Coordinates of C-alpha atoms and ligand atoms in Angstrom, one line a residue:
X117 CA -1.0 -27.6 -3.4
X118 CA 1.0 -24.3 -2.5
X119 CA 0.2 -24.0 1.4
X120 CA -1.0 -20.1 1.7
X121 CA -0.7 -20.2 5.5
X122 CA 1.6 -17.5 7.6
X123 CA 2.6 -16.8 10.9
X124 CA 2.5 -13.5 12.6
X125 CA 3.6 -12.9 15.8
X126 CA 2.8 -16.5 17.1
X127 CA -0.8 -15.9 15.6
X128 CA -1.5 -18.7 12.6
X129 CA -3.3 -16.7 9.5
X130 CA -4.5 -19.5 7.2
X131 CA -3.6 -16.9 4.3
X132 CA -2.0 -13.9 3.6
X133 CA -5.2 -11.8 2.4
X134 CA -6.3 -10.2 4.9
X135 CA -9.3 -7.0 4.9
X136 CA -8.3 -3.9 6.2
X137 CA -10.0 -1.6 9.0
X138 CA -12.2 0.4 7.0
X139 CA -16.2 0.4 6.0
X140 CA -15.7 -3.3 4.8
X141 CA -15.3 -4.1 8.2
X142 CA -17.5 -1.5 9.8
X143 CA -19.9 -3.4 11.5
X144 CA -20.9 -7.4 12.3
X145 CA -22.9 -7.6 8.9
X146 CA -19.8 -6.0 7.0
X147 CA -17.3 -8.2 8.7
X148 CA -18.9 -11.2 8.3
X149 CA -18.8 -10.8 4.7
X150 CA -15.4 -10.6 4.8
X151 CA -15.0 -13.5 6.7
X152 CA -17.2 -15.6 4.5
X153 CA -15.0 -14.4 1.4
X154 CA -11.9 -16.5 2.6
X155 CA -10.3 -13.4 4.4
X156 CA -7.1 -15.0 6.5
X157 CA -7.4 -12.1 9.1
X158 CA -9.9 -9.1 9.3
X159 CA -9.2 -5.4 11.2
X160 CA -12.0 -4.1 12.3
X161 CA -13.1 -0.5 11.5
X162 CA -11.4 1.7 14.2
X163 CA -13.0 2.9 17.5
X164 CA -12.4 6.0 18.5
X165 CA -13.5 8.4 21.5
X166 CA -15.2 11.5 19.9
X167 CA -18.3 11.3 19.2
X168 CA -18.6 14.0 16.6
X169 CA -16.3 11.6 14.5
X170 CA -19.4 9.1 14.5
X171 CA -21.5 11.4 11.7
X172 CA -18.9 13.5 10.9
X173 CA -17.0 14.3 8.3
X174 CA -19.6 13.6 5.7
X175 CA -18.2 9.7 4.5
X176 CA -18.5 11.0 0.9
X177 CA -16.5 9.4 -1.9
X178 CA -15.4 10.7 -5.1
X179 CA -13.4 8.5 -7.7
X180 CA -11.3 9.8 -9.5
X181 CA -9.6 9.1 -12.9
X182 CA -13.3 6.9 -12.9
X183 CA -13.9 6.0 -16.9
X184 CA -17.6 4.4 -16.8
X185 CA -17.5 1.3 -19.2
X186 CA -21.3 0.8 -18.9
X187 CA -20.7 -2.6 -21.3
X188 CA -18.7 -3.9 -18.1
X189 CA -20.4 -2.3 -15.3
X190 CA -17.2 -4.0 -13.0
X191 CA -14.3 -2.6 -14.6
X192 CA -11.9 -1.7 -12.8
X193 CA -9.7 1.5 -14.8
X194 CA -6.3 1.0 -13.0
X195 CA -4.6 4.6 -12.5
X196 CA -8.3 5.4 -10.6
X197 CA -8.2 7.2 -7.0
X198 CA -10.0 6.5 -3.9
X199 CA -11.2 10.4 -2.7
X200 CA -12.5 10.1 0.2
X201 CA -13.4 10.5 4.2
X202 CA -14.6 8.5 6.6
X203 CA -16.5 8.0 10.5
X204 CA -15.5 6.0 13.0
X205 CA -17.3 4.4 16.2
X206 CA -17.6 4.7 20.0
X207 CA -16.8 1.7 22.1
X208 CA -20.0 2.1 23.5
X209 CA -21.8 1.6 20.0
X210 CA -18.8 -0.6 18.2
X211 CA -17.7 -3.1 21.1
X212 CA -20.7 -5.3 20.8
X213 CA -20.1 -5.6 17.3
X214 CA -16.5 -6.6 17.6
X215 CA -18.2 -9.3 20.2
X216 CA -21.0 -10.6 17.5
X217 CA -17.6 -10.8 14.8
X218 CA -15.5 -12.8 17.3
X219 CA -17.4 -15.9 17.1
X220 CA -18.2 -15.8 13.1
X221 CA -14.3 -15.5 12.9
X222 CA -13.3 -18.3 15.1
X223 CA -15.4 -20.5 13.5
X224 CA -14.2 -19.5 10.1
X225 CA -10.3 -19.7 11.3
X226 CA -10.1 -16.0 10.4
X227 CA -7.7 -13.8 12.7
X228 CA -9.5 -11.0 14.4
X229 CA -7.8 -7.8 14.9
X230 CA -9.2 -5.0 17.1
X231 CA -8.4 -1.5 15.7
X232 CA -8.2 1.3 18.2
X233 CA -7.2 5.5 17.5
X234 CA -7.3 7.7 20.2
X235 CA -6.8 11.7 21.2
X236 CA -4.6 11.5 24.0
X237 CA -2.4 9.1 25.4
X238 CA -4.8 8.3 28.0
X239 CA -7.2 7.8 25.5
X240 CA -5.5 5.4 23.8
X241 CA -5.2 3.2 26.9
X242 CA -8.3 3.3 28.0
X243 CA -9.5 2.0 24.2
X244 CA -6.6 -1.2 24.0
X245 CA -8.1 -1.9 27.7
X246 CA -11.8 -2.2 26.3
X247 CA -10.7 -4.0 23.5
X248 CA -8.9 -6.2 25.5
X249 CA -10.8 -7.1 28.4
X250 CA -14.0 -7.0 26.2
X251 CA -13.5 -8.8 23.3
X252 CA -11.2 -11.9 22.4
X253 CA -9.5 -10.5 19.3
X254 CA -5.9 -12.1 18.7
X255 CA -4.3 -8.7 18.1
X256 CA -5.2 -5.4 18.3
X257 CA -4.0 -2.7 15.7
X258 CA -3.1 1.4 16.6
X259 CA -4.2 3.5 13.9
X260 CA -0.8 5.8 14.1
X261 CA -1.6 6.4 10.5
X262 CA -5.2 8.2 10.0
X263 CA -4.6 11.0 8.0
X264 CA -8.3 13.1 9.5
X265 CA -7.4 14.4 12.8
X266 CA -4.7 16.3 11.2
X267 CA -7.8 18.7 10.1
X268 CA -9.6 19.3 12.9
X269 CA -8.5 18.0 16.7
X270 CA -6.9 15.3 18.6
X271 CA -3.5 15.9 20.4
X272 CA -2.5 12.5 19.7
X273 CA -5.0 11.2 17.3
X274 CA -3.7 8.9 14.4
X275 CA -1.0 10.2 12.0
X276 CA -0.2 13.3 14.5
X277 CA 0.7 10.4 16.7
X278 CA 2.5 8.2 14.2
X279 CA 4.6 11.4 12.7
X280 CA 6.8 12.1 15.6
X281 CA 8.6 8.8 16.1
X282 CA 8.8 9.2 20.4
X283 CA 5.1 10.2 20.3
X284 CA 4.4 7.0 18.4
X285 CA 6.2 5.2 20.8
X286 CA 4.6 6.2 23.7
X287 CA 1.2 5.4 22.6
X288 CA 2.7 2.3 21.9
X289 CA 4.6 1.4 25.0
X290 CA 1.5 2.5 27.0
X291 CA -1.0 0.4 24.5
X292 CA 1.4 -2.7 25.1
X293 CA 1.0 -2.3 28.8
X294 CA -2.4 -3.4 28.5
X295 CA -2.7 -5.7 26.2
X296 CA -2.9 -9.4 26.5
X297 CA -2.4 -9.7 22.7
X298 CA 0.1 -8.8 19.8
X299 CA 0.2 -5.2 19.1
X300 CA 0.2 -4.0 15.7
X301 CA 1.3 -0.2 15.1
X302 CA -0.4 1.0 11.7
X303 CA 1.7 3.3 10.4
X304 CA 1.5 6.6 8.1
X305 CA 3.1 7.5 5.0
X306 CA 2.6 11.6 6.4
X307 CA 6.3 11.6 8.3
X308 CA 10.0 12.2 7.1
X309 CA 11.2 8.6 8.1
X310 CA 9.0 6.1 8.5
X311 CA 11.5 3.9 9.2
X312 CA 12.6 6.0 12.4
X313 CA 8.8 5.4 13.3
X314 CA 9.5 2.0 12.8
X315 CA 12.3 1.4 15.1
X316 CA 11.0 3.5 18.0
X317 CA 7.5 1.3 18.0
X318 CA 9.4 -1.6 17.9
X319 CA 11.9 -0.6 20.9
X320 CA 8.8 0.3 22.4
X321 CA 7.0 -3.2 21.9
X322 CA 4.9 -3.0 18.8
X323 CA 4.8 -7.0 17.7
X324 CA 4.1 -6.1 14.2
X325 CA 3.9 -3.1 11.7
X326 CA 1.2 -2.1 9.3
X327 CA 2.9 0.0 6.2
X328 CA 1.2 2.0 5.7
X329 CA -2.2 4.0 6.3
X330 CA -3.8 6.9 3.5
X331 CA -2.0 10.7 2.6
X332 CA -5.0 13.7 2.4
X333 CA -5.0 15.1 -0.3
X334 CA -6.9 17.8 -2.3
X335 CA -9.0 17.7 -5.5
X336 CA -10.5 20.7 -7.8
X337 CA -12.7 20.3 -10.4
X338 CA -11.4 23.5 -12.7
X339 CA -14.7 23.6 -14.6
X340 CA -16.6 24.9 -11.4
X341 CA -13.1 26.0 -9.4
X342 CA -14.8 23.8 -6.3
X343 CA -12.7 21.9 -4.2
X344 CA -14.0 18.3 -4.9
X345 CA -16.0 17.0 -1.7
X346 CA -15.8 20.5 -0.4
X347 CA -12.3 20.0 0.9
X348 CA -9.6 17.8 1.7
X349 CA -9.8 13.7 1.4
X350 CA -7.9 11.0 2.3
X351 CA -6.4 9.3 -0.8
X352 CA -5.0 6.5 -2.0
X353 CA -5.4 4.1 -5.3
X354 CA -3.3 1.5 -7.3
X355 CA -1.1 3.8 -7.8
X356 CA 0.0 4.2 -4.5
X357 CA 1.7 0.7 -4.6
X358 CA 5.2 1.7 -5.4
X359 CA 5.6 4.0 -2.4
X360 CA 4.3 1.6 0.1
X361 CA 6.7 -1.1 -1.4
X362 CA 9.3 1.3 -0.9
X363 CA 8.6 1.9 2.4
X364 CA 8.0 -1.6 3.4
X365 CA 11.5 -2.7 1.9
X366 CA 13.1 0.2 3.9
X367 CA 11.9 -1.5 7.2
X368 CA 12.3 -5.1 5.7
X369 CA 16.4 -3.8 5.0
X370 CA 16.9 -2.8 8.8
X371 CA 15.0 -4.8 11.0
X372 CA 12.8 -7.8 11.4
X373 CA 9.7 -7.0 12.5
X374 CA 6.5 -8.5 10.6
X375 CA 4.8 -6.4 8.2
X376 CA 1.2 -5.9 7.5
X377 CA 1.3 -4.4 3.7
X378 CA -1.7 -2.1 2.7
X379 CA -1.9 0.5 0.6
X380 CA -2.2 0.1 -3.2
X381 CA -2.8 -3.5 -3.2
X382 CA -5.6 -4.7 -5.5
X383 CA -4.8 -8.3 -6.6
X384 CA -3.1 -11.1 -6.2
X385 CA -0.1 -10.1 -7.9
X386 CA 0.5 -7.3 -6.3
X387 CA 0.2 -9.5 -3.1
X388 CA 3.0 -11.4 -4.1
X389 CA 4.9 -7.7 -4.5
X390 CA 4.1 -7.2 -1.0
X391 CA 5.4 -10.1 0.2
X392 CA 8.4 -10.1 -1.7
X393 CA 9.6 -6.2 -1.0
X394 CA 9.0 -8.1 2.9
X395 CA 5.2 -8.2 4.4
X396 CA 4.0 -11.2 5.3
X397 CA 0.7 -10.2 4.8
X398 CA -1.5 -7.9 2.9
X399 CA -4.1 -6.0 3.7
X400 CA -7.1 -4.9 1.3
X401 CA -9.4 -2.0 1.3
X402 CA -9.7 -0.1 -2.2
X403 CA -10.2 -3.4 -4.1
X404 CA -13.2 -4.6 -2.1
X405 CA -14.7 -1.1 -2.0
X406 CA -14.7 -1.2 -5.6
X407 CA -14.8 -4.3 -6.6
X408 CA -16.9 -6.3 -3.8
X409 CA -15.9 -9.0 -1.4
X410 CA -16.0 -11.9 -4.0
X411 CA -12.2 -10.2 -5.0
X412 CA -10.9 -11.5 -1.6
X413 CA -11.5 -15.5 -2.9
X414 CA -10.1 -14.3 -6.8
X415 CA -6.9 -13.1 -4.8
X416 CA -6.4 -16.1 -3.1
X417 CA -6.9 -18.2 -6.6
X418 CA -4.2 -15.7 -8.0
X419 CA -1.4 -15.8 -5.2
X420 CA -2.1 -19.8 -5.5
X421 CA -2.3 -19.9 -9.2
X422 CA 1.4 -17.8 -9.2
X423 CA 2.9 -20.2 -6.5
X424 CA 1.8 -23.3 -8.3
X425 CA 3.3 -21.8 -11.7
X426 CA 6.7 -21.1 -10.1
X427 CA 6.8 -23.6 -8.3
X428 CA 6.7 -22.1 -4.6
X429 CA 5.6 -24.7 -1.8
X430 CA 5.0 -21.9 1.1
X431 CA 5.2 -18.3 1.1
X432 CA 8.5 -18.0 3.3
X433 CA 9.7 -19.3 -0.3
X434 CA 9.5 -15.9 -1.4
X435 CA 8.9 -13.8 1.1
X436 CA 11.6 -10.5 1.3
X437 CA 13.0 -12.1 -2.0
X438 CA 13.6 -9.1 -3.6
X439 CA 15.5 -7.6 -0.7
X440 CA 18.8 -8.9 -1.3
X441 CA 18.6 -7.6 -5.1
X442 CA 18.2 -4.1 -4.2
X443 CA 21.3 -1.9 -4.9
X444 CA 21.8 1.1 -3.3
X445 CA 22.7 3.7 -5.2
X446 CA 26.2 3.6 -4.3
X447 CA 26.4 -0.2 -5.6
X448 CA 25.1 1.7 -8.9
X449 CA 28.6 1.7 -10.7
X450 CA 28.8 -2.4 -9.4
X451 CA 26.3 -3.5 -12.4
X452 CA 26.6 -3.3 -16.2
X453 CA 26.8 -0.5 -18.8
X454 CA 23.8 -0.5 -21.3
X455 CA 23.3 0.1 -25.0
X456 CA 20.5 0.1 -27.3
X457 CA 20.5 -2.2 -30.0
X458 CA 18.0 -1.8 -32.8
X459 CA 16.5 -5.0 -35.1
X460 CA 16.4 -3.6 -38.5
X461 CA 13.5 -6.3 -39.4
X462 CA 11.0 -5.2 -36.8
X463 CA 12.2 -1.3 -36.9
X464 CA 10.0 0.8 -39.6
X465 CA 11.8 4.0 -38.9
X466 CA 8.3 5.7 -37.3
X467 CA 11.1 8.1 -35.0
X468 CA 9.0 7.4 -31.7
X469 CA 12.6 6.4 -30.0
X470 CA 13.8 9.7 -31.7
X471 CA 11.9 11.8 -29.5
X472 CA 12.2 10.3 -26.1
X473 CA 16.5 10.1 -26.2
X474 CA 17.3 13.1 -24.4
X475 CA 20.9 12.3 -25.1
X476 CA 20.5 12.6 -29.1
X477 CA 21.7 9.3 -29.5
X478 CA 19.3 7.6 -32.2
X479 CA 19.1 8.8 -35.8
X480 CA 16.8 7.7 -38.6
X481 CA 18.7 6.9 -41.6
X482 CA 16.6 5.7 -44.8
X483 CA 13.7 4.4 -42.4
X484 CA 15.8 2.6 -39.8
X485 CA 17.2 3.9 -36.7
X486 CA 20.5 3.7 -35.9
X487 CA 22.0 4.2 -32.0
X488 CA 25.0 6.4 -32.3
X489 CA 27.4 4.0 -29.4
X490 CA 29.2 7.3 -28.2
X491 CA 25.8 9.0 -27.4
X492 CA 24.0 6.3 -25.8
X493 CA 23.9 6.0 -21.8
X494 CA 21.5 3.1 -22.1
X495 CA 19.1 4.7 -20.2
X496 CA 16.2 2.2 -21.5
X497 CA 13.5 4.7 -22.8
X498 CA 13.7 4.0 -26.2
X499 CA 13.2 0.4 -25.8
X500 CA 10.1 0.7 -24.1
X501 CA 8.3 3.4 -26.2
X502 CA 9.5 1.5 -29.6
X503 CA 5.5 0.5 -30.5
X504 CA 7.2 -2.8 -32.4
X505 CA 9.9 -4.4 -29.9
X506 CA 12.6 -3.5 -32.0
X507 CA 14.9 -2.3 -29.3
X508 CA 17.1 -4.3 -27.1
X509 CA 19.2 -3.7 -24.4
X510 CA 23.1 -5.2 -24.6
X511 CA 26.4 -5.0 -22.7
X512 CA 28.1 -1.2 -23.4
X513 CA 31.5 -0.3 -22.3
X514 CA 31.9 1.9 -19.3
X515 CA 34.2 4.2 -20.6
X516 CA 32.2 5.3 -23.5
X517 CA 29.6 5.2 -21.4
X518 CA 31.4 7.7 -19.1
X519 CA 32.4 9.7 -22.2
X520 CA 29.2 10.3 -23.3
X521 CA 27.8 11.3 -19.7
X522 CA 30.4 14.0 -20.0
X523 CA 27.4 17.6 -20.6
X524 CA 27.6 19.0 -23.5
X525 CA 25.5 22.3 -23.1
Ligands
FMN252 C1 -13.2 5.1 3.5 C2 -12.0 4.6 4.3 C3 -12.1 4.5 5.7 C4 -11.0 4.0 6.3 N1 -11.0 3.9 7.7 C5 -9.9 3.4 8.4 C6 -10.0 3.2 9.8 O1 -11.0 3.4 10.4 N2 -8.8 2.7 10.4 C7 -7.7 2.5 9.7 O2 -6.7 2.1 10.3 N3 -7.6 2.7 8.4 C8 -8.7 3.1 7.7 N4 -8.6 3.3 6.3 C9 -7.4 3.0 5.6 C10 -7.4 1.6 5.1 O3 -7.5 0.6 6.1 C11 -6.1 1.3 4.2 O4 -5.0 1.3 5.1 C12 -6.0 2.3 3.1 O5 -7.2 2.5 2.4 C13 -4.9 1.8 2.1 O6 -5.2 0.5 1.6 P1 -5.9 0.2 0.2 O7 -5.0 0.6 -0.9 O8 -6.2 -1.3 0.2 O9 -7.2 1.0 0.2 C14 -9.8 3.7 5.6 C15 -9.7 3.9 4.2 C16 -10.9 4.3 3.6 C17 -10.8 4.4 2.1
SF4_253 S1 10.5 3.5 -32.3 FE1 11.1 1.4 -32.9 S2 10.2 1.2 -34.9 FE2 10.2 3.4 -34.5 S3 12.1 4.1 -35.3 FE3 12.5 3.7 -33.2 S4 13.3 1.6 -33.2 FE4 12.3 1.9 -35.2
SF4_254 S1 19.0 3.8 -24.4 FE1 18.5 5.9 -23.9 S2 20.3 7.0 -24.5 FE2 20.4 5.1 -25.6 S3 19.4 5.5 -27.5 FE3 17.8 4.7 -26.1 S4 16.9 6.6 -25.3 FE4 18.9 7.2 -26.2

């Protein structure tokens, strides 16, 4: 049996599936669900000081790129978006529930992780010390990354914190100060150089990094030339899952600090992307919005079920695999030329490669195509448009390759 368990910051996960802070975690009865679901760690919903932000703005939801398959009412359409805003609670109203979760989680072995965001600086003390002195949670996680306060107030509040690398920092150094537990600085895609975030919460104590938190974004529906939801929305979605990987290899390349992945996970698969690019965990939020808690135990099969099949005993096995295979682009010139090749029996000269090489390097002679060697770059298109697998990549020789690089306007 692969063994799923991790350790973070001297904190024992017994997996790497953890739920995010968001409304599956936004109260005891939420939480608990997740806990019961297998969940190897659980942030609670943030708190936050203003209480406007406890009704307001509207939580509404709009999917987007949302085909209805009413034959499968659970389908899942994989290029959707999650359009959307969200409340958060007062200590006053949300500390009893991180109290109530704390013994549901022990008893399930499932890390709990307080989740604070606040205006100011002194706001963001005063939060970690509630948390801390309240509640036995085993870490407690900034929100540098909430994309809201951006549209309405806060000094300091969420990604206006996390954006500016020595602002970050401070809340951080101060949030450390008072905290008995690892702190985890969540941080936001919404910055030039996250990874500059990265390193200044780190000098400034942060035990652990979640990449990353939501963008806002903006929506119309051009049939009624309405903003959808009235406005802007945080947003995220599968598709997100490329630029989070690229962020969390960035940090994974420079220093060693654990990661927390989230954003654009929504299996188990993509867990193991995570873990490879370098978290050591992964955080979920989309997927059990849409598709319920029982995906957290079908993740769990799948990242156990891939282990098994490749024959990984634990998941420091593969964890930051893929880092060491990254070239930069200035290694580019280190690794092969391409060509394409064509197989005349499975080619039936339909011209689909014909329109997609921009270096007019395929003709179609008596219904076969044929790659013109001084043309092709190898740039790969071709191959993966042909509807019948009839292209194949091979070795090419660099200085034809360099010829035909040469413009020709
Ligand atoms: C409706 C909603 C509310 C959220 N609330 C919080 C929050 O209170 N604190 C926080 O750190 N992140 C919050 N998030 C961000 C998620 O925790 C997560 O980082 C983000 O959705 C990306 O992960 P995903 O692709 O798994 O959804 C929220 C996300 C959504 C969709
Ligand atoms: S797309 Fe494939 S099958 Fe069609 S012409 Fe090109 S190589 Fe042949
Ligand atoms: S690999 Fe690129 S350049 Fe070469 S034939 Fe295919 S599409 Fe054209």
């Amino acid at each position: 049996m692969a063994d799923l368990s991790v350790k973070i910051a001297g904190v024992d996960f017994k997996n790497p599936v953890l739920a995010s802070s968001c409304p599956p975690t936004k109260d005891v009865r939420h939480a608990k669900k997740a806990i019961k679901a297998g969940c190897g760690g659980i942030v609670m919903k943030s708190i936050t000081v203003d209480p406007w932000f406890t009704k307001y703005p509207y939580p509404w939801v709009k999917l987007l790129n949302w085909e209805r398959r009413p034959e499968e009412p659970r389908y899942t359409p994989d290029g959707f978006s999650f359009y959307s805003r969200g409340v958060m609670y007062t200590p006053d109203q949300f500390i009893p529930q991180l109290k109530e979760t704390e013994k549901a989680a022990k008893e399930a072995d499932c890390v709990l992780i307080g989740s604070i965001m606040g205006y100011t600086f002194e706001d963001w003390v005063s939060l970690s010390q509630m948390v801390d002195s309240e509640v036995e949670t085993d870490m407690i996680e900034c929100n540098l990354g909430c994309p809201h306060p951006q549209e309405w107030t806060g000094e300091t509040g969420g990604k206006l914190a996390g954006s500016t690398p020595k602002v970050a920092a401070e809340v951080i150094r101060r949030v450390k100060e008072n905290s008995s537990v690892p702190v985890i600085a969540k941080l936001t895609p919404e910055t030039g150089d996250m990874v500059a975030v990265a390193k200044a919460v780190k000098e400034a104590g942060a035990d652990v990094l979640t990449v990353m938190n939501r963008f806002l974004g903006f929506k119309i529906d051009i049939e009624t030339g309405q903003p959808e939801l009235s406005g802007f929305a945080g947003i995220g979605g599968p598709w997100m899952k490329p630029l989070t990987l690229r962020w969390i290899s960035k940090i994974t390349q420079v220093m060693d600090t654990p990661i927390l992945g989230s954003n654009g996970a929504m299996d188990g698969r993509d867990t193991v992307e995570f873990m490879m690019a370098g978290a050591k965990a992964v955080q979920f939020c989309t997927a059990i919005l849409v598709d319920g808690y029982g995906v957290v135990g079908r993740i769990i099969k799948e990242v156990e079920g891939f282990m098994e099949e490749k024959g990984y005993g634990s998941l420091d096995e593969y964890i930051g695999a893929a880092i060491k295979h990254i070239h930069e682009y200035k290694q580019i010139p280190e690794l092969p030329v391409l060509l394409a090749s064509v197989d005349a029996e499975r080619c039936d000269g339909c011209a689909r490669c014909v329109g997609s090489c921009f270096y007019d390097a395929i003709n179609i002679v008596e219904k076969l195509a044929i790659i013109d060697p001084e043309s092709c770059v190898g740039c790969k298109y071709c191959e993966q448009v042909c509807p019948h697998e009839a292209i194949t990549m091979v070795e090419g020789v660099r200085e034809k390759y360099l010829k035909a690089m040469e413009p020709k306007f």
